[in-house]
PDB file of C-alpha atoms in Angstrom:
ATOM      1  CA  LEU S   1     -35.283 116.531-208.950  1.00  0.00           C
ATOM      2  CA  VAL S   2     -33.933 115.421-212.337  1.00  0.00           C
ATOM      3  CA  LEU S   3     -37.158 113.572-213.140  1.00  0.00           C
ATOM      4  CA  GLY S   4     -39.249 116.445-211.836  1.00  0.00           C
ATOM      5  CA  ALA S   5     -37.362 118.962-213.954  1.00  0.00           C
ATOM      6  CA  ALA S   6     -37.747 116.787-217.038  1.00  0.00           C
ATOM      7  CA  ALA S   7     -41.474 116.459-216.366  1.00  0.00           C
ATOM      8  CA  HIS S   8     -41.805 120.214-215.915  1.00  0.00           C
ATOM      9  CA  ALA S   9     -39.910 120.888-219.149  1.00  0.00           C
ATOM     10  CA  SER S  10     -42.155 118.428-220.999  1.00  0.00           C
ATOM     11  CA  GLY S  11     -45.278 120.219-219.834  1.00  0.00           C
ATOM     12  CA  LEU S  12     -46.579 117.314-217.753  1.00  0.00           C
ATOM     13  CA  PRO S  13     -49.280 118.203-215.201  1.00  0.00           C
ATOM     14  CA  PHE S  14     -49.208 117.964-211.405  1.00  0.00           C
ATOM     15  CA  ILE S  15     -45.735 119.541-210.992  1.00  0.00           C
ATOM     16  CA  PRO S  16     -46.044 122.003-208.052  1.00  0.00           C
ATOM     17  CA  ASP S  17     -45.333 125.594-209.015  1.00  0.00           C
ATOM     18  CA  TRP S  18     -43.155 126.153-205.939  1.00  0.00           C
ATOM     19  CA  LEU S  19     -40.550 123.597-207.004  1.00  0.00           C
ATOM     20  CA  PRO S  20     -37.547 125.422-208.524  1.00  0.00           C
ATOM     21  CA  MET S  21     -37.620 123.313-211.686  1.00  0.00           C
ATOM     22  CA  ALA S  22     -38.093 125.794-214.521  1.00  0.00           C
ATOM     23  CA  PRO S  23     -36.854 126.004-217.185  1.00  0.00           C
ATOM     24  CA  GLY S  24     -36.197 122.259-217.072  1.00  0.00           C
ATOM     25  CA  TRP S  25     -33.199 120.040-217.409  1.00  0.00           C
ATOM     26  CA  PRO S  26     -30.222 120.354-217.753  1.00  0.00           C
ATOM     27  CA  PRO S  27     -29.609 123.318-215.438  1.00  0.00           C
ATOM     28  CA  SER S  28     -28.226 126.496-216.922  1.00  0.00           C
ATOM     29  CA  GLU S  29     -24.961 128.148-215.938  1.00  0.00           C
ATOM     30  CA  ALA S  30     -26.955 130.598-213.832  1.00  0.00           C
ATOM     31  CA  ASP S  31     -28.557 127.674-211.966  1.00  0.00           C
ATOM     32  CA  LEU S  32     -25.165 126.172-211.156  1.00  0.00           C
ATOM     33  CA  ALA S  33     -23.335 129.442-210.395  1.00  0.00           C
ATOM     34  CA  PRO S  34     -23.961 129.471-206.586  1.00  0.00           C
ATOM     35  CA  ALA S  35     -22.834 125.847-206.177  1.00  0.00           C
ATOM     36  CA  VAL S  36     -19.750 126.435-208.326  1.00  0.00           C
ATOM     37  CA  GLU S  37     -18.842 129.508-206.265  1.00  0.00           C
ATOM     38  CA  ASP S  38     -19.263 127.548-203.034  1.00  0.00           C
ATOM     39  CA  SER S  39     -17.277 124.546-204.284  1.00  0.00           C
ATOM     40  CA  ILE S  40     -14.189 126.777-204.449  1.00  0.00           C
ATOM     41  CA  HIS S  41     -14.460 126.953-200.650  1.00  0.00           C
ATOM     42  CA  PHE S  42     -14.761 123.153-200.170  1.00  0.00           C
ATOM     43  CA  PHE S  43     -13.931 122.402-196.522  1.00  0.00           C
ATOM     44  CA  TYR S  44     -12.706 126.021-196.342  1.00  0.00           C
ATOM     45  CA  LEU S  45      -9.365 124.851-197.744  1.00  0.00           C
ATOM     46  CA  SER S  46      -8.967 127.781-200.119  1.00  0.00           C
ATOM     47  CA  ASP S  47      -9.622 130.179-197.238  1.00  0.00           C
ATOM     48  CA  ILE S  48      -7.088 128.469-194.982  1.00  0.00           C
ATOM     49  CA  LEU S  49      -4.450 128.292-197.728  1.00  0.00           C
ATOM     50  CA  GLN S  50      -5.413 131.762-199.023  1.00  0.00           C
ATOM     51  CA  THR S  51      -5.693 130.482-202.580  1.00  0.00           C
ATOM     52  CA  THR S  52      -9.154 131.858-203.370  1.00  0.00           C
ATOM     53  CA  PRO S  53      -9.023 133.751-206.698  1.00  0.00           C
ATOM     54  CA  VAL S  54      -9.371 137.480-206.142  1.00  0.00           C
ATOM     55  CA  ASP S  55     -12.044 137.780-208.837  1.00  0.00           C
ATOM     56  CA  VAL S  56     -14.326 135.232-207.147  1.00  0.00           C
ATOM     57  CA  PRO S  57     -16.989 136.776-204.873  1.00  0.00           C
ATOM     58  CA  ASN S  58     -17.250 135.511-201.302  1.00  0.00           C
ATOM     59  CA  PRO S  59     -20.504 133.556-200.871  1.00  0.00           C
ATOM     60  CA  PRO S  60     -22.802 134.494-197.968  1.00  0.00           C
ATOM     61  CA  PRO S  61     -21.772 132.624-194.774  1.00  0.00           C
ATOM     62  CA  LEU S  62     -25.156 130.883-194.480  1.00  0.00           C
ATOM     63  CA  ARG S  63     -24.981 129.467-197.996  1.00  0.00           C
ATOM     64  CA  LEU S  64     -21.344 128.499-197.657  1.00  0.00           C
ATOM     65  CA  GLY S  65     -21.952 126.920-194.259  1.00  0.00           C
ATOM     66  CA  LEU S  66     -24.820 124.764-195.529  1.00  0.00           C
ATOM     67  CA  PHE S  67     -22.702 123.656-198.493  1.00  0.00           C
ATOM     68  CA  ASN S  68     -19.814 122.571-196.278  1.00  0.00           C
ATOM     69  CA  ILE S  69     -22.075 120.863-193.724  1.00  0.00           C
ATOM     70  CA  ALA S  70     -23.576 118.777-196.529  1.00  0.00           C
ATOM     71  CA  GLU S  71     -20.105 117.981-197.889  1.00  0.00           C
ATOM     72  CA  ALA S  72     -18.744 117.062-194.442  1.00  0.00           C
ATOM     73  CA  TRP S  73     -21.704 114.784-193.800  1.00  0.00           C
ATOM     74  CA  ILE S  74     -21.283 112.867-197.053  1.00  0.00           C
ATOM     75  CA  PHE S  75     -17.533 112.723-196.378  1.00  0.00           C
ATOM     76  CA  ALA S  76     -18.259 111.087-193.013  1.00  0.00           C
ATOM     77  CA  PHE S  77     -20.446 108.419-194.623  1.00  0.00           C
ATOM     78  CA  LEU S  78     -17.459 106.516-196.078  1.00  0.00           C
ATOM     79  CA  PRO S  79     -16.505 104.440-192.979  1.00  0.00           C
ATOM     80  CA  LEU S  80     -20.175 103.565-192.433  1.00  0.00           C
ATOM     81  CA  LEU S  81     -20.722 102.525-196.045  1.00  0.00           C
ATOM     82  CA  TRP S  82     -17.489 100.510-195.902  1.00  0.00           C
ATOM     83  CA  ALA S  83     -18.551  98.723-192.706  1.00  0.00           C
ATOM     84  CA  ASP S  84     -21.845  97.643-194.277  1.00  0.00           C
ATOM     85  CA  ARG S  85     -20.147  94.571-195.737  1.00  0.00           C
ATOM     86  CA  GLU S  86     -23.274  92.483-196.084  1.00  0.00           C
ATOM     87  CA  ASN S  87     -25.013  95.004-198.341  1.00  0.00           C
ATOM     88  CA  ARG S  88     -22.325  97.128-199.983  1.00  0.00           C
ATOM     89  CA  LEU S  89     -21.354  96.897-203.630  1.00  0.00           C
ATOM     90  CA  PRO S  90     -17.753  96.062-204.682  1.00  0.00           C
ATOM     91  CA  ARG S  91     -15.201  98.417-203.151  1.00  0.00           C
ATOM     92  CA  PRO S  92     -14.264 100.218-206.422  1.00  0.00           C
ATOM     93  CA  VAL S  93     -17.951 100.986-206.973  1.00  0.00           C
ATOM     94  CA  LEU S  94     -18.313 102.192-203.389  1.00  0.00           C
ATOM     95  CA  LEU S  95     -15.273 104.463-203.620  1.00  0.00           C
ATOM     96  CA  GLY S  96     -16.338 105.821-207.007  1.00  0.00           C
ATOM     97  CA  THR S  97     -19.801 106.552-205.661  1.00  0.00           C
ATOM     98  CA  TRP S  98     -18.375 108.271-202.604  1.00  0.00           C
ATOM     99  CA  PHE S  99     -16.088 110.485-204.710  1.00  0.00           C
ATOM    100  CA  GLY S 100     -19.022 111.356-206.951  1.00  0.00           C
ATOM    101  CA  ALA S 101     -21.206 112.069-203.926  1.00  0.00           C
ATOM    102  CA  LEU S 102     -18.656 114.611-202.680  1.00  0.00           C
ATOM    103  CA  GLY S 103     -19.601 116.637-205.735  1.00  0.00           C
ATOM    104  CA  LEU S 104     -23.244 115.733-206.280  1.00  0.00           C
ATOM    105  CA  THR S 105     -24.290 114.279-202.887  1.00  0.00           C
ATOM    106  CA  ASN S 106     -27.533 112.291-203.242  1.00  0.00           C
ATOM    107  CA  ALA S 107     -27.337 112.217-207.027  1.00  0.00           C
ATOM    108  CA  PHE S 108     -24.818 109.426-206.362  1.00  0.00           C
ATOM    109  CA  LEU S 109     -25.599 108.193-202.839  1.00  0.00           C
ATOM    110  CA  ALA S 110     -29.318 107.476-203.245  1.00  0.00           C
ATOM    111  CA  PRO S 111     -28.904 105.407-206.470  1.00  0.00           C
ATOM    112  CA  TYR S 112     -25.988 103.544-204.857  1.00  0.00           C
ATOM    113  CA  LEU S 113     -28.121 102.535-201.856  1.00  0.00           C
ATOM    114  CA  LEU S 114     -30.911 101.461-204.196  1.00  0.00           C
ATOM    115  CA  CYS S 115     -28.461  99.286-206.146  1.00  0.00           C
ATOM    116  CA  CYS S 116     -27.251  97.794-202.865  1.00  0.00           C
ATOM    117  CA  GLU S 117     -30.802  96.638-202.177  1.00  0.00           C
ATOM    118  CA  ILE S 118     -31.250  95.234-205.675  1.00  0.00           C
ATOM    119  CA  PHE S 119     -27.923  93.480-206.143  1.00  0.00           C
ATOM    120  CA  LYS S 120     -26.883  92.539-202.601  1.00  0.00           C
ATOM    121  CA  GLN S 121     -25.623  89.004-202.116  1.00  0.00           C
ATOM    122  CA  PRO S 122     -26.317  87.503-198.663  1.00  0.00           C
ATOM    123  CA  LEU S 123     -23.146  86.308-196.959  1.00  0.00           C
ATOM    124  CA  PRO S 124     -22.784  82.701-195.781  1.00  0.00           C
ATOM    125  CA  ALA S 125     -24.236  82.092-192.327  1.00  0.00           C
ATOM    126  CA  GLU S 126     -20.839  81.596-190.702  1.00  0.00           C
ATOM    127  CA  LYS S 127     -19.711  85.029-191.904  1.00  0.00           C
ATOM    128  CA  SER S 128     -22.893  87.005-191.417  1.00  0.00           C
ATOM    129  CA  ASN S 129     -22.559  87.387-187.653  1.00  0.00           C
ATOM    130  CA  SER S 130     -19.299  89.324-187.997  1.00  0.00           C
ATOM    131  CA  ALA S 131     -19.990  90.795-191.418  1.00  0.00           C
ATOM    132  CA  ASN S 132     -20.552  94.340-190.235  1.00  0.00           C
ATOM    133  CA  SER S 133     -18.156  94.379-187.305  1.00  0.00           C
ATOM    134  CA  SER S 134     -15.075  95.688-189.104  1.00  0.00           C
ATOM    135  CA  LYS S 135     -14.198  99.345-188.637  1.00  0.00           C
ATOM    136  CA  ASN S 136     -10.730 100.798-188.957  1.00  0.00           C
ATOM    137  CA  ALA S 137     -10.406 102.938-185.840  1.00  0.00           C
ATOM    138  CA  ILE S 138      -7.729 105.205-187.327  1.00  0.00           C
ATOM    139  CA  VAL S 139      -9.641 105.888-190.536  1.00  0.00           C
ATOM    140  CA  ALA S 140     -12.945 106.315-188.703  1.00  0.00           C
ATOM    141  CA  GLY S 141     -11.413 108.600-186.097  1.00  0.00           C
ATOM    142  CA  GLY S 142      -9.637 110.741-188.686  1.00  0.00           C
ATOM    143  CA  THR S 143     -12.796 111.000-190.765  1.00  0.00           C
ATOM    144  CA  ALA S 144     -14.860 111.947-187.723  1.00  0.00           C
ATOM    145  CA  ALA S 145     -12.344 114.589-186.635  1.00  0.00           C
ATOM    146  CA  THR S 146     -12.149 116.160-190.096  1.00  0.00           C
ATOM    147  CA  ALA S 147     -15.902 116.232-190.643  1.00  0.00           C
ATOM    148  CA  THR S 148     -16.562 117.554-187.134  1.00  0.00           C
ATOM    149  CA  LEU S 149     -14.046 120.392-187.513  1.00  0.00           C
ATOM    150  CA  VAL S 150     -15.686 121.464-190.771  1.00  0.00           C
ATOM    151  CA  VAL S 151     -19.206 121.333-189.325  1.00  0.00           C
ATOM    152  CA  VAL S 152     -18.238 123.196-186.138  1.00  0.00           C
ATOM    153  CA  TYR S 153     -16.464 125.904-188.135  1.00  0.00           C
ATOM    154  CA  ALA S 154     -19.459 126.199-190.478  1.00  0.00           C
ATOM    155  CA  MET S 155     -21.873 126.505-187.538  1.00  0.00           C
ATOM    156  CA  ILE S 156     -19.711 129.152-185.862  1.00  0.00           C
ATOM    157  CA  GLN S 157     -19.550 131.102-189.110  1.00  0.00           C
ATOM    158  CA  ILE S 158     -23.314 130.893-189.555  1.00  0.00           C
ATOM    159  CA  LEU S 159     -24.084 131.911-185.973  1.00  0.00           C
ATOM    160  CA  THR S 160     -21.611 134.806-185.831  1.00  0.00           C
ATOM    161  CA  GLN S 161     -21.787 136.230-189.363  1.00  0.00           C
ATOM    162  CA  THR S 162     -25.413 135.758-190.406  1.00  0.00           C
ATOM    163  CA  ASN S 163     -28.316 138.149-189.916  1.00  0.00           C
ATOM    164  CA  GLY S 164     -32.017 138.047-190.675  1.00  0.00           C
ATOM    165  CA  GLN S 165     -31.569 139.356-194.214  1.00  0.00           C
ATOM    166  CA  ASP S 166     -29.125 136.539-194.963  1.00  0.00           C
ATOM    167  CA  PHE S 167     -31.770 133.982-194.000  1.00  0.00           C
ATOM    168  CA  ALA S 168     -34.363 135.738-196.152  1.00  0.00           C
ATOM    169  CA  ASP S 169     -31.964 135.782-199.108  1.00  0.00           C
ATOM    170  CA  PHE S 170     -31.162 132.102-198.608  1.00  0.00           C
ATOM    171  CA  PHE S 171     -34.814 131.054-198.470  1.00  0.00           C
ATOM    172  CA  GLN S 172     -35.372 133.025-201.661  1.00  0.00           C
ATOM    173  CA  LEU S 173     -32.445 131.197-203.261  1.00  0.00           C
ATOM    174  CA  VAL S 174     -33.880 127.814-202.241  1.00  0.00           C
ATOM    175  CA  GLN S 175     -37.178 128.714-203.900  1.00  0.00           C
ATOM    176  CA  GLU S 176     -35.512 129.797-207.125  1.00  0.00           C
ATOM    177  CA  ASP S 177     -32.416 127.613-207.449  1.00  0.00           C
ATOM    178  CA  ARG S 178     -32.863 123.875-207.853  1.00  0.00           C
ATOM    179  CA  THR S 179     -29.259 123.209-206.764  1.00  0.00           C
ATOM    180  CA  TYR S 180     -29.813 124.626-203.292  1.00  0.00           C
ATOM    181  CA  PHE S 181     -33.288 123.193-203.073  1.00  0.00           C
ATOM    182  CA  ALA S 182     -31.550 119.846-203.653  1.00  0.00           C
ATOM    183  CA  PHE S 183     -29.003 120.569-200.909  1.00  0.00           C
ATOM    184  CA  CYS S 184     -31.831 121.099-198.422  1.00  0.00           C
ATOM    185  CA  VAL S 185     -33.460 117.846-199.531  1.00  0.00           C
ATOM    186  CA  ASP S 186     -30.057 116.149-199.205  1.00  0.00           C
ATOM    187  CA  LEU S 187     -29.804 116.988-195.502  1.00  0.00           C
ATOM    188  CA  PHE S 188     -33.210 115.414-194.879  1.00  0.00           C
ATOM    189  CA  LEU S 189     -32.291 112.289-196.855  1.00  0.00           C
ATOM    190  CA  PHE S 190     -28.909 112.013-195.111  1.00  0.00           C
ATOM    191  CA  SER S 191     -30.755 111.748-191.790  1.00  0.00           C
ATOM    192  CA  ILE S 192     -32.782 108.822-193.107  1.00  0.00           C
ATOM    193  CA  PHE S 193     -29.819 107.077-194.742  1.00  0.00           C
ATOM    194  CA  GLN S 194     -27.737 107.486-191.584  1.00  0.00           C
ATOM    195  CA  SER S 195     -30.321 105.709-189.431  1.00  0.00           C
ATOM    196  CA  VAL S 196     -30.807 102.910-191.971  1.00  0.00           C
ATOM    197  CA  LEU S 197     -27.079 102.260-192.331  1.00  0.00           C
ATOM    198  CA  LEU S 198     -26.378 102.472-188.594  1.00  0.00           C
ATOM    199  CA  GLN S 199     -29.170  99.968-187.949  1.00  0.00           C
ATOM    200  CA  ARG S 200     -27.571  97.562-190.423  1.00  0.00           C
ATOM    201  CA  VAL S 201     -24.059  97.911-189.060  1.00  0.00           C
ATOM    202  CA  LYS S 202     -24.825  97.984-185.327  1.00  0.00           C
ATOM    203  CA  GLU S 203     -27.515  95.277-185.591  1.00  0.00           C
ATOM    204  CA  THR S 204     -29.069  96.629-182.391  1.00  0.00           C
ATOM    205  CA  ASP S 205     -31.773  99.159-181.627  1.00  0.00           C
ATOM    206  CA  LEU S 206     -30.578 102.703-182.202  1.00  0.00           C
ATOM    207  CA  THR S 207     -30.416 105.115-179.294  1.00  0.00           C
ATOM    208  CA  THR S 208     -31.690 108.668-179.425  1.00  0.00           C
ATOM    209  CA  ILE S 209     -28.145 109.926-179.977  1.00  0.00           C
ATOM    210  CA  ASP S 210     -27.663 107.463-182.855  1.00  0.00           C
ATOM    211  CA  LYS S 211     -30.634 109.038-184.618  1.00  0.00           C
ATOM    212  CA  LEU S 212     -29.367 112.612-184.271  1.00  0.00           C
ATOM    213  CA  PRO S 213     -28.324 113.899-187.704  1.00  0.00           C
ATOM    214  CA  PHE S 214     -24.543 113.796-188.126  1.00  0.00           C
ATOM    215  CA  VAL S 215     -23.989 113.455-184.349  1.00  0.00           C
ATOM    216  CA  GLY S 216     -25.022 109.788-184.359  1.00  0.00           C
ATOM    217  CA  LEU S 217     -22.662 109.076-187.231  1.00  0.00           C
ATOM    218  CA  VAL S 218     -19.723 110.697-185.434  1.00  0.00           C
ATOM    219  CA  LYS S 219     -20.597 108.793-182.250  1.00  0.00           C
ATOM    220  CA  TRP S 220     -20.472 105.502-184.144  1.00  0.00           C
ATOM    221  CA  MET S 221     -17.062 106.329-185.648  1.00  0.00           C
ATOM    222  CA  VAL S 222     -15.503 107.440-182.355  1.00  0.00           C
ATOM    223  CA  VAL S 223     -17.273 105.584-179.528  1.00  0.00           C
ATOM    224  CA  ASP S 224     -19.085 102.460-180.740  1.00  0.00           C
TER     225      ASP S 224
END
């Protein structure tokens, strides 16, 4: 999206008109306003603690739910990225990327995975068989429980508080706002990254449940 916006701003051809890239890069305050409003409700903590500023408008449930589902999914990636010992970058880099991804999702995660492919160092043969077997059950279970609670709450909010007009407004936002267009792309990319990482860590053929977005990741943290 960054490259596409830069190309659009530079007047390069072949940039589809339907991509919400104009007026270019960097995004304006108006472009970022919906994401900033939603970030106040990260994991619904401000709602639970009742610390939401009174002058901040409540985002539509559909928009807020999608935001928190994306954040919960990237939050749940940490144990999986950590278990990928044969391919991961040094732990400080991994943790820094994960913290950054909590704010900018695939703006951090996708480049990190690319760097893993470029700079990975194969482990010695005697270590490779058990390289990806380590998983802290307590950390993985706590992460899975937290992410699942957020996703379930978001889905309940969407299903019980959203009407047809909300969906129409959201689709209009996706067409006009590059931030939320990126969030929709993120969910698609997360599905791909999840399958790739699970295949590396499990080192066996993935089941149908393993390939289910988010569900397969939670299954790996809790059951496998």
